[in-house]
Amino acid sequence: MTEIVHKMARSMNVQRESDSVCEAYRLGKREDAPLLVKLKRQEEKFSFFKKVKELKGLNIEASGLEGNNNNNNKIFINDDLTLQNQKLFKKAMDFRKLHKFHSVFTRHGKIYLKKFQTGDPTKIQSEEDLKIE
């Protein structure tokens, strides 16, 4: 599993240490099940997130990996959120689309919402934070 992470990093030109992966495993038994990766350093995780944003997403072919034809071959890189924060993140994404906010993102397991590209993000801790006055 760690070789998948290393191939992605090389294809994205992300600088990393050779021992940067603490653990990597699939969340399920299917060959295409999501892969959970834990890195030793936060800086490397942020390098991945930053590069994905610069590249406007990832796909399997561009990463030098083999995929199947059953899906769109997109690769998603996300923080590992609690179930409660996963639900809140989805609501924040829906809110962003509905109210035409610039972005929603996570950092250190926390959810943030930005109204405009410039300016400070607002930390979203509950659904109450998604109410517009």
Coordinates of N, CA and C in Angstrom, one line a residue:
M1 N 0.8 -1.2 0.0 CA 0.0 0.0 0.0 C 0.9 1.3 0.0
T2 N 2.0 1.2 0.7 CA 2.8 2.4 0.8 C 3.4 2.8 -0.6
E3 N 3.6 1.8 -1.5 CA 4.1 2.1 -2.8 C 3.1 2.9 -3.6
I4 N 1.8 2.7 -3.4 CA 0.8 3.6 -4.0 C 1.0 5.0 -3.6
V5 N 1.2 5.3 -2.4 CA 1.4 6.6 -1.9 C 2.7 7.2 -2.5
H6 N 3.7 6.4 -2.5 CA 5.0 6.9 -3.1 C 4.9 7.3 -4.6
K7 N 4.1 6.4 -5.3 CA 3.9 6.7 -6.8 C 3.1 8.0 -6.9
M8 N 2.1 8.2 -6.1 CA 1.3 9.4 -6.2 C 2.2 10.6 -5.9
A9 N 3.0 10.6 -4.9 CA 3.8 11.7 -4.5 C 4.8 12.0 -5.6
R10 N 5.4 11.0 -6.2 CA 6.4 11.2 -7.3 C 5.6 11.9 -8.5
S11 N 4.5 11.4 -8.9 CA 3.8 11.9 -10.0 C 3.3 13.4 -9.8
M12 N 3.1 13.7 -8.5 CA 2.7 15.1 -8.2 C 3.9 16.0 -7.8
N13 N 5.1 15.5 -7.9 CA 6.3 16.2 -7.5 C 6.2 16.7 -6.0
V14 N 5.6 15.9 -5.2 CA 5.6 16.3 -3.7 C 6.8 15.7 -3.1
Q15 N 7.6 16.6 -2.4 CA 8.8 16.2 -1.7 C 8.4 15.5 -0.4
R16 N 9.0 14.4 -0.2 CA 8.7 13.6 1.0 C 9.9 12.8 1.4
E17 N 9.9 12.4 2.7 CA 10.9 11.5 3.2 C 10.5 10.1 2.8
S18 N 11.5 9.2 2.6 CA 11.2 7.8 2.2 C 10.5 7.0 3.3
D19 N 10.6 7.5 4.6 CA 9.9 6.8 5.6 C 8.7 7.5 6.2
S20 N 8.1 8.4 5.3 CA 7.0 9.3 5.7 C 5.7 8.6 6.1
V21 N 5.5 7.4 5.6 CA 4.2 6.7 5.8 C 4.3 5.9 7.1
C22 N 3.4 6.2 8.0 CA 3.3 5.4 9.3 C 2.6 4.1 9.0
E23 N 1.4 4.2 8.3 CA 0.7 3.0 8.0 C -0.2 3.4 6.8
A24 N -0.6 2.3 6.0 CA -1.5 2.5 4.9 C -2.2 1.1 4.7
Y25 N -3.6 1.3 4.6 CA -4.4 0.0 4.5 C -5.7 0.4 3.8
R26 N -6.3 -0.6 3.3 CA -7.6 -0.4 2.6 C -8.7 -0.5 3.7
L27 N -9.8 0.3 3.5 CA -10.9 0.3 4.3 C -12.0 -0.6 3.7
G28 N -11.7 -1.9 3.7 CA -12.6 -2.8 3.2 C -11.8 -3.9 2.4
K29 N -12.5 -4.9 1.9 CA -11.8 -6.0 1.2 C -11.7 -5.8 -0.3
R30 N -12.6 -4.9 -0.9 CA -12.5 -4.8 -2.3 C -11.2 -4.2 -2.8
E31 N -10.8 -4.5 -4.0 CA -9.5 -4.0 -4.5 C -9.5 -2.5 -4.7
D32 N -10.7 -2.0 -4.9 CA -10.8 -0.5 -5.1 C -11.4 0.2 -3.9
A33 N -11.3 -0.4 -2.7 CA -11.8 0.2 -1.5 C -10.9 1.4 -1.1
P34 N -11.4 2.4 -0.4 CA -10.6 3.5 -0.1 C -9.4 3.1 0.7
L35 N -8.3 3.9 0.5 CA -7.1 3.7 1.2 C -6.9 4.7 2.3
L36 N -6.6 4.3 3.5 CA -6.3 5.2 4.6 C -4.8 5.2 4.8
V37 N -4.3 6.4 4.8 CA -2.8 6.6 4.9 C -2.6 7.5 6.1
K38 N -1.7 7.2 7.0 CA -1.2 8.0 8.0 C 0.2 8.4 7.8
L39 N 0.5 9.7 7.8 CA 1.9 10.2 7.6 C 2.5 10.6 8.9
K40 N 3.8 10.5 9.0 CA 4.5 10.9 10.2 C 4.5 12.4 10.4
R41 N 4.5 13.2 9.4 CA 4.6 14.6 9.5 C 3.4 15.4 8.9
Q42 N 2.9 16.3 9.6 CA 1.8 17.2 9.1 C 2.2 17.9 7.8
E43 N 3.4 18.3 7.8 CA 3.9 19.1 6.6 C 3.7 18.3 5.3
E44 N 4.0 17.1 5.4 CA 3.8 16.2 4.2 C 2.4 16.1 3.8
K45 N 1.5 16.0 4.7 CA 0.1 15.9 4.5 C -0.4 17.2 3.8
F46 N 0.1 18.4 4.3 CA -0.3 19.6 3.7 C 0.3 19.8 2.3
S47 N 1.5 19.2 2.1 CA 2.0 19.3 0.8 C 1.1 18.6 -0.2
F48 N 0.6 17.4 0.2 CA -0.3 16.7 -0.7 C -1.6 17.5 -1.0
F49 N -2.2 18.0 0.1 CA -3.4 18.8 -0.1 C -3.1 20.0 -1.0
K50 N -2.0 20.7 -0.8 CA -1.7 21.9 -1.6 C -1.5 21.5 -3.0
K51 N -0.8 20.4 -3.3 CA -0.6 20.0 -4.7 C -1.9 19.6 -5.4
V52 N -2.7 18.9 -4.6 CA -4.0 18.5 -5.2 C -4.8 19.7 -5.6
K53 N -4.8 20.8 -4.8 CA -5.5 22.0 -5.1 C -4.9 22.7 -6.3
E54 N -3.6 22.7 -6.4 CA -2.9 23.3 -7.6 C -3.3 22.5 -8.9
L55 N -3.3 21.2 -8.8 CA -3.6 20.4 -9.9 C -5.1 20.3 -10.3
K56 N -5.9 20.9 -9.4 CA -7.4 20.8 -9.6 C -7.9 19.4 -9.6
G57 N -7.4 18.6 -8.7 CA -7.8 17.2 -8.6 C -6.8 16.3 -9.1
L58 N -7.1 15.0 -8.9 CA -6.2 13.9 -9.3 C -7.0 12.8 -10.0
N59 N -6.3 12.1 -10.9 CA -6.9 10.9 -11.4 C -5.9 9.8 -11.5
I60 N -6.3 8.6 -11.6 CA -5.4 7.4 -11.5 C -4.4 7.4 -12.6
E61 N -4.8 7.7 -13.8 CA -3.8 7.6 -14.9 C -2.7 8.6 -14.7
A62 N -3.0 9.8 -14.4 CA -1.9 10.9 -14.2 C -1.0 10.5 -13.0
S63 N -1.5 9.7 -12.1 CA -0.6 9.3 -11.0 C 0.2 8.1 -11.2
G64 N 0.1 7.5 -12.4 CA 0.9 6.4 -12.7 C 0.4 5.1 -12.1
L65 N -0.9 5.1 -11.7 CA -1.5 3.9 -11.0 C -2.4 3.3 -12.0
E66 N -2.8 2.0 -11.7 CA -3.7 1.3 -12.6 C -5.1 1.3 -11.9
G67 N -6.1 1.6 -12.7 CA -7.5 1.6 -12.2 C -8.3 0.6 -12.9
N68 N -9.6 0.6 -12.6 CA -10.5 -0.2 -13.4 C -11.5 0.7 -14.1
N69 N -12.3 0.2 -15.0 CA -13.2 1.0 -15.8 C -14.6 1.1 -15.1
N70 N -14.7 0.7 -13.8 CA -16.0 0.8 -13.1 C -16.3 2.1 -12.6
N71 N -15.3 3.0 -12.5 CA -15.6 4.4 -11.9 C -14.9 5.4 -12.8
N72 N -14.9 6.6 -12.3 CA -14.3 7.7 -13.1 C -12.8 7.9 -12.8
N73 N -12.2 7.0 -12.0 CA -10.8 7.0 -11.8 C -10.3 8.3 -11.1
K74 N -11.2 9.0 -10.5 CA -10.7 10.2 -9.7 C -10.1 9.7 -8.4
I75 N -9.2 10.5 -7.9 CA -8.6 10.2 -6.6 C -9.0 11.4 -5.7
F76 N -9.5 11.1 -4.5 CA -9.8 12.1 -3.5 C -8.9 12.0 -2.3
I77 N -8.4 13.1 -1.8 CA -7.5 13.1 -0.6 C -8.2 14.0 0.4
N78 N -8.5 13.4 1.5 CA -9.3 14.1 2.6 C -8.7 13.8 4.0
D79 N -9.0 14.7 4.9 CA -8.7 14.4 6.3 C -9.6 13.3 6.8
D80 N -9.1 12.5 7.7 CA -9.9 11.5 8.4 C -10.8 12.1 9.5
L81 N -12.0 12.4 9.2 CA -12.9 13.0 10.1 C -13.8 12.1 10.9
T82 N -14.2 12.5 12.1 CA -15.1 11.7 12.9 C -16.4 11.6 12.1
L83 N -17.3 10.7 12.4 CA -18.6 10.5 11.7 C -19.4 11.8 11.9
Q84 N -19.4 12.4 13.0 CA -20.1 13.7 13.3 C -19.6 14.8 12.3
N85 N -18.3 14.9 12.2 CA -17.7 15.9 11.4 C -17.8 15.6 9.9
Q86 N -17.9 14.3 9.5 CA -18.2 14.0 8.1 C -19.6 14.5 7.7
K87 N -20.6 14.3 8.6 CA -21.9 14.8 8.4 C -21.9 16.3 8.3
L88 N -21.2 17.0 9.2 CA -21.2 18.4 9.3 C -20.5 19.0 8.0
F89 N -19.4 18.3 7.6 CA -18.7 18.7 6.4 C -19.6 18.6 5.1
K90 N -20.4 17.6 5.0 CA -21.4 17.5 3.9 C -22.4 18.6 4.0
K91 N -22.9 18.9 5.1 CA -23.8 20.1 5.3 C -23.1 21.4 4.9
A92 N -21.9 21.5 5.3 CA -21.2 22.7 5.0 C -20.9 22.8 3.4
M93 N -20.7 21.7 2.8 CA -20.5 21.7 1.3 C -21.9 22.1 0.6
D94 N -23.0 21.5 1.1 CA -24.3 21.9 0.6 C -24.5 23.4 0.8
F95 N -24.2 23.9 2.0 CA -24.4 25.3 2.3 C -23.6 26.2 1.4
R96 N -22.3 25.8 1.1 CA -21.4 26.5 0.2 C -22.0 26.6 -1.2
K97 N -22.6 25.6 -1.7 CA -23.2 25.6 -3.0 C -24.4 26.5 -3.0
L98 N -25.3 26.3 -2.1 CA -26.5 27.0 -2.0 C -26.3 28.5 -1.9
H99 N -25.4 28.9 -1.0 CA -25.1 30.3 -0.8 C -23.9 30.9 -1.5
K100 N -23.4 30.1 -2.5 CA -22.3 30.6 -3.3 C -21.1 31.1 -2.6
F101 N -20.7 30.4 -1.6 CA -19.5 30.7 -0.8 C -18.3 30.1 -1.6
H102 N -17.1 30.6 -1.4 CA -15.9 30.2 -2.1 C -15.5 28.8 -1.9
S103 N -15.3 28.4 -0.6 CA -14.8 27.1 -0.4 C -15.1 26.6 1.0
V104 N -15.0 25.3 1.2 CA -15.1 24.6 2.4 C -13.9 23.6 2.5
F105 N -13.2 23.6 3.6 CA -12.0 22.7 3.7 C -11.8 22.3 5.1
T106 N -10.9 21.3 5.3 CA -10.6 20.8 6.6 C -9.1 21.0 6.9
R107 N -8.8 21.1 8.1 CA -7.4 21.2 8.6 C -7.4 20.7 10.0
H108 N -6.5 19.7 10.2 CA -6.4 19.1 11.6 C -7.7 18.6 12.1
G109 N -8.6 18.1 11.2 CA -9.9 17.5 11.6 C -10.9 18.5 11.8
K110 N -10.6 19.8 11.6 CA -11.6 20.9 11.8 C -12.1 21.4 10.5
I111 N -13.3 21.9 10.5 CA -14.0 22.3 9.2 C -14.0 23.8 9.1
Y112 N -13.7 24.4 8.0 CA -13.7 25.8 7.7 C -14.4 26.2 6.5
L113 N -15.0 27.4 6.5 CA -15.8 27.9 5.4 C -15.3 29.3 5.0
K114 N -15.1 29.5 3.7 CA -14.7 30.8 3.3 C -15.7 31.4 2.3
K115 N -16.1 32.6 2.6 CA -17.1 33.3 1.7 C -16.4 33.8 0.5
F116 N -15.3 34.3 0.6 CA -14.5 34.9 -0.6 C -13.2 34.2 -0.6
Q117 N -12.5 34.3 -1.8 CA -11.2 33.7 -2.0 C -10.2 34.3 -1.0
T118 N -10.3 35.6 -0.9 CA -9.4 36.3 0.1 C -10.2 36.5 1.4
G119 N -9.4 36.6 2.5 CA -10.1 36.8 3.8 C -9.9 35.5 4.6
D120 N -10.3 35.7 5.9 CA -10.2 34.6 6.8 C -11.3 33.6 6.8
P121 N -11.0 32.3 7.0 CA -12.1 31.3 7.0 C -12.8 31.4 8.4
T122 N -14.0 30.9 8.4 CA -14.8 30.7 9.6 C -14.8 29.3 10.0
K123 N -14.5 29.0 11.3 CA -14.5 27.6 11.8 C -15.9 27.2 12.0
I124 N -16.3 26.0 11.5 CA -17.6 25.5 11.6 C -17.6 24.3 12.6
Q125 N -18.3 24.5 13.7 CA -18.3 23.5 14.8 C -19.6 22.8 14.9
S126 N -20.7 23.4 14.4 CA -22.0 22.8 14.5 C -22.9 23.4 13.4
E127 N -24.1 22.8 13.2 CA -25.0 23.3 12.2 C -25.4 24.8 12.5
E128 N -25.4 25.2 13.7 CA -25.7 26.6 14.1 C -24.8 27.6 13.4
D129 N -23.5 27.2 13.1 CA -22.6 28.0 12.5 C -22.9 28.2 11.0
L130 N -23.8 27.4 10.5 CA -24.2 27.5 9.1 C -25.5 28.3 8.8
K131 N -25.9 29.0 9.9 CA -27.1 29.8 9.7 C -26.7 31.2 9.3
I132 N -27.5 31.8 8.3 CA -27.2 33.1 7.8 C -28.3 34.0 8.5
E133 N -27.8 35.1 9.0 CA -28.7 36.1 9.6 C -29.1 37.2 8.7

